DNA sequence: ACTGTCGGGACCGCCCGTTGTT
DNA sequence: AACAACGGGCGGTCCCGACAGT
């Protein structure tokens, strides 16, 4: 048990350190030796736990996906109207943007790699499809409730996700360029106005 | 004169070859030697014209910005109503997405680097600010025309840019995942509905 | 007792697996981890039974020597004339070449190491000296019988061994280059003609 | 010119140093860094001139082949009887064995690699086929002269080559094990007796 | 303006062997 | 008797950039 625990600690240590390094310096610029040194483990340990640097990267991606899924799960259970739920989620955006700002560069890293490597892409697409389905259903419910216009739910979901991704990207690129909290709130208002049913 | 021309041709050859290589294999994965070989010049020529690999990268970015500016300029002179101009631009999205899809991964790498390197960031932010100003003015005009709701133009511009970026990114990640032409058209309809003035 | 048996089985398993791996990929190219994985044991087991990878190698060599000795022993007891015994052994050559062709590259590696490392050399020389003594005695007997020319037995033995080694090596290098069975038979006829007593 | 000369000197320096290292410590045990250090060049220079460590090895093999071919060419022009030519060549064996004793380990190295790698094998087989043809023709001439028994020339050539390879191998393995000069002379006498035509 | 050659550095991956645990 | 986990270190490769020579 003690051995297993130590092993998993080592593994976790490598993962978290790698995440930090990747976020700070980028995937390519981060050497395995650097990760090992920062994590306080040897290369032997590293390559015992992971087959390659990429494997660490993929593990990180997967972990991120799991978190995402959990967050979605939590939101799905709320029982208010569709527009309100969207509003609420929008108000979470700035919080996410600031609290996890260190993680976001890695998100870009994921994307960059995914655009080049098919195996990464497959793993990276999955959460999007999750999001897609989630929002499509939310919109569907909104339409059935009569609170949203009768649009194509898939397209609606895409709009939401795209807007969110775009805001994330720009917040990452130019954190001081605007009051992102304010902007994202405005954005959602505009979007909601476009989605909401005219009474 | 002829010498100058030759020199410029060499320079252009390096630039275009580099662009192709970067787009195909990525910035990091592309070696200077590879560019030189593909361009049919020696390393000496490369380092005569450019200070470093990064410098080529930046030059490419700048060239792209110039093109962008020209495109925006062209759009700004049209004399229809704001909503119509937005609609028209939206219809260009799928075309852009397909014609320049090879370049987009490179821009992702731009951004990734930009999130780390301040000097790259400045160059990368510039086009956004261009876009930002352009759309803000367009919205402002729309408001003055009375065709758009009186919202904060800056936020409105941000929404448009974010949505566009997001769609681009997702089209890149999963080109077969959806009919992006259709989706982007729907997206703009939704967005326009949110922006347009209720009559 | 059962434990001892299990231990011996593990040891034997490692040895045979290592032999297979060495033959397939070569000594240098075969990693200890690979052997362990193929044998279904852990590294701990490996290093419990053997001091090093080299030690396994040496063990294999020794085992081969024992086999060799037995084969020679068997031949020595036959009671025909010297030339006939040589002929008979020659006819075995192609069989050996085909049945153990997989092992031969390994012995080449043995020798390569032997040419460098004194301790390996001693072990590698031993079988040669065995052969040497065996053939020298066989020739001696032939001379005494009057069936062979009165030559220096040591030199005669060397010729036989050299010829055999040479054929083996070339058969290894270019298996399809010639009909080695035919060639080796011809070779022995020529050699025998050189050794046999003129009547 | 000066530049080209320098370049070729560097290349030659790398080749000769590599040959020495390979012969001394073996191909696998010799690191590129070691070669570079011994040759007084940088790794950059090494990989500018050669694509890989293997490439150096192959170059060495080819150079050896060229030498061989020259030696054969020289021998082919002599105009004595076949048996005498064979005798003369035999008398060269011990000289070769001692003068080039440093090169011989590499010869084993060639063989070992050839047994594993098809591309090396192809290059390594070529000289053997040269030898083969050379000796076959020599024997053919001997038969036509009436100085040699009417045997299959191909087989005869194989015997000669095999015997020579075998002696080389054993001389390498156990230099002090016998008086190789004497042995090789005896060997040829025996072989010649087997080849020569009975009068 | 352009070329060929070289310098030095670091990268990832793997490897052999050991150690604490069971 | 065997195992998982780990320690360092070296392996070949390649890369960016410099610079002497045209």
Short mmCIF file of N, CA and C (backbone and C1' of nucleotides) in Angstrom, two decimals, chain D residues 6-7 10 42-45 48-49, chain E residues 3-11:
data_model
loop_
_atom_site.label_atom_id
_atom_site.label_comp_id
_atom_site.label_asym_id
_atom_site.label_seq_id
_atom_site.Cartn_x
_atom_site.Cartn_y
_atom_site.Cartn_z
N UNK D 6 39.62 21.80 -46.68
CA UNK D 6 39.37 21.70 -45.23
C UNK D 6 38.22 20.74 -44.96
N UNK D 7 37.20 20.90 -45.76
CA UNK D 7 36.02 20.07 -45.57
C UNK D 7 36.36 18.58 -45.75
N UNK D 10 38.36 17.27 -42.90
CA UNK D 10 37.50 17.00 -41.75
C UNK D 10 36.79 15.66 -41.93
N UNK D 42 33.34 18.96 -34.03
CA UNK D 42 32.11 19.08 -33.26
C UNK D 42 31.05 18.13 -33.83
N UNK D 43 30.04 17.91 -33.06
CA UNK D 43 28.95 17.08 -33.54
C UNK D 43 28.29 17.69 -34.77
N UNK D 44 28.26 18.99 -34.78
CA UNK D 44 27.71 19.68 -35.94
C UNK D 44 28.45 19.27 -37.21
N UNK D 45 29.77 19.28 -37.12
CA UNK D 45 30.57 18.88 -38.28
C UNK D 45 30.29 17.42 -38.64
N UNK D 48 27.09 17.11 -40.29
CA UNK D 48 27.07 17.78 -41.57
C UNK D 48 27.61 16.84 -42.65
N UNK D 49 28.62 16.09 -42.29
CA UNK D 49 29.26 15.22 -43.28
C UNK D 49 28.58 13.87 -43.41
P DT E 3 22.99 30.77 -52.21
"O5'" DT E 3 24.37 30.16 -51.75
"C5'" DT E 3 25.46 30.06 -52.67
"C4'" DT E 3 26.62 29.39 -51.98
"C3'" DT E 3 26.24 28.15 -51.19
"O3'" DT E 3 26.83 27.01 -51.79
"C1'" DT E 3 27.69 29.56 -49.93
P DG E 4 26.39 25.60 -51.37
"O5'" DG E 4 27.56 25.28 -50.33
"C5'" DG E 4 28.89 25.31 -50.81
"C4'" DG E 4 29.87 25.14 -49.66
"C3'" DG E 4 29.73 23.84 -48.87
"O3'" DG E 4 31.04 23.33 -48.69
"C1'" DG E 4 29.54 25.71 -47.39
P DT E 5 31.24 21.97 -47.95
"O5'" DT E 5 31.59 22.38 -46.45
"C5'" DT E 5 32.67 23.27 -46.21
"C4'" DT E 5 32.66 23.71 -44.75
"C3'" DT E 5 32.60 22.56 -43.73
"O3'" DT E 5 33.83 22.57 -43.04
"C1'" DT E 5 31.17 24.37 -43.11
P DC E 6 34.21 21.44 -42.09
"O5'" DC E 6 33.68 22.02 -40.71
"C5'" DC E 6 34.27 23.22 -40.21
"C4'" DC E 6 33.38 23.84 -39.15
"C3'" DC E 6 33.19 23.00 -37.88
"O3'" DC E 6 33.92 23.64 -36.84
"C1'" DC E 6 31.22 24.15 -38.51
P DG E 7 34.34 22.88 -35.66
"O5'" DG E 7 33.55 23.61 -34.49
"C5'" DG E 7 33.57 25.02 -34.44
"C4'" DG E 7 32.53 25.52 -33.47
"C3'" DG E 7 32.41 24.66 -32.20
"O3'" DG E 7 32.53 25.53 -31.09
"C1'" DG E 7 30.27 24.94 -33.24
P DG E 8 33.14 25.01 -29.80
"O5'" DG E 8 31.83 24.72 -28.93
"C5'" DG E 8 30.93 25.79 -28.74
"C4'" DG E 8 29.52 25.31 -28.54
"C3'" DG E 8 29.35 24.26 -27.43
"O3'" DG E 8 28.36 24.76 -26.58
"C1'" DG E 8 28.10 23.68 -29.30
P DG E 9 28.30 24.31 -25.09
"O5'" DG E 9 26.77 24.69 -24.80
"C5'" DG E 9 26.02 25.42 -25.76
"C4'" DG E 9 24.73 24.69 -26.11
"C3'" DG E 9 24.18 23.81 -24.98
"O3'" DG E 9 22.84 24.21 -24.73
"C1'" DG E 9 24.13 22.65 -27.04
P DA E 10 22.33 24.12 -23.27
"O5'" DA E 10 21.19 23.03 -23.41
"C5'" DA E 10 20.07 23.45 -24.15
"C4'" DA E 10 19.50 22.29 -24.91
"C3'" DA E 10 18.91 21.25 -23.96
"O3'" DA E 10 17.52 21.25 -24.16
"C1'" DA E 10 20.10 20.26 -25.77
P DC E 11 16.52 20.84 -23.16
"O5'" DC E 11 15.59 19.95 -24.09
"C5'" DC E 11 15.43 20.32 -25.46
"C4'" DC E 11 15.20 19.07 -26.25
"C3'" DC E 11 14.59 17.98 -25.39
"O3'" DC E 11 13.22 17.83 -25.70
"C1'" DC E 11 16.38 17.14 -26.77
#
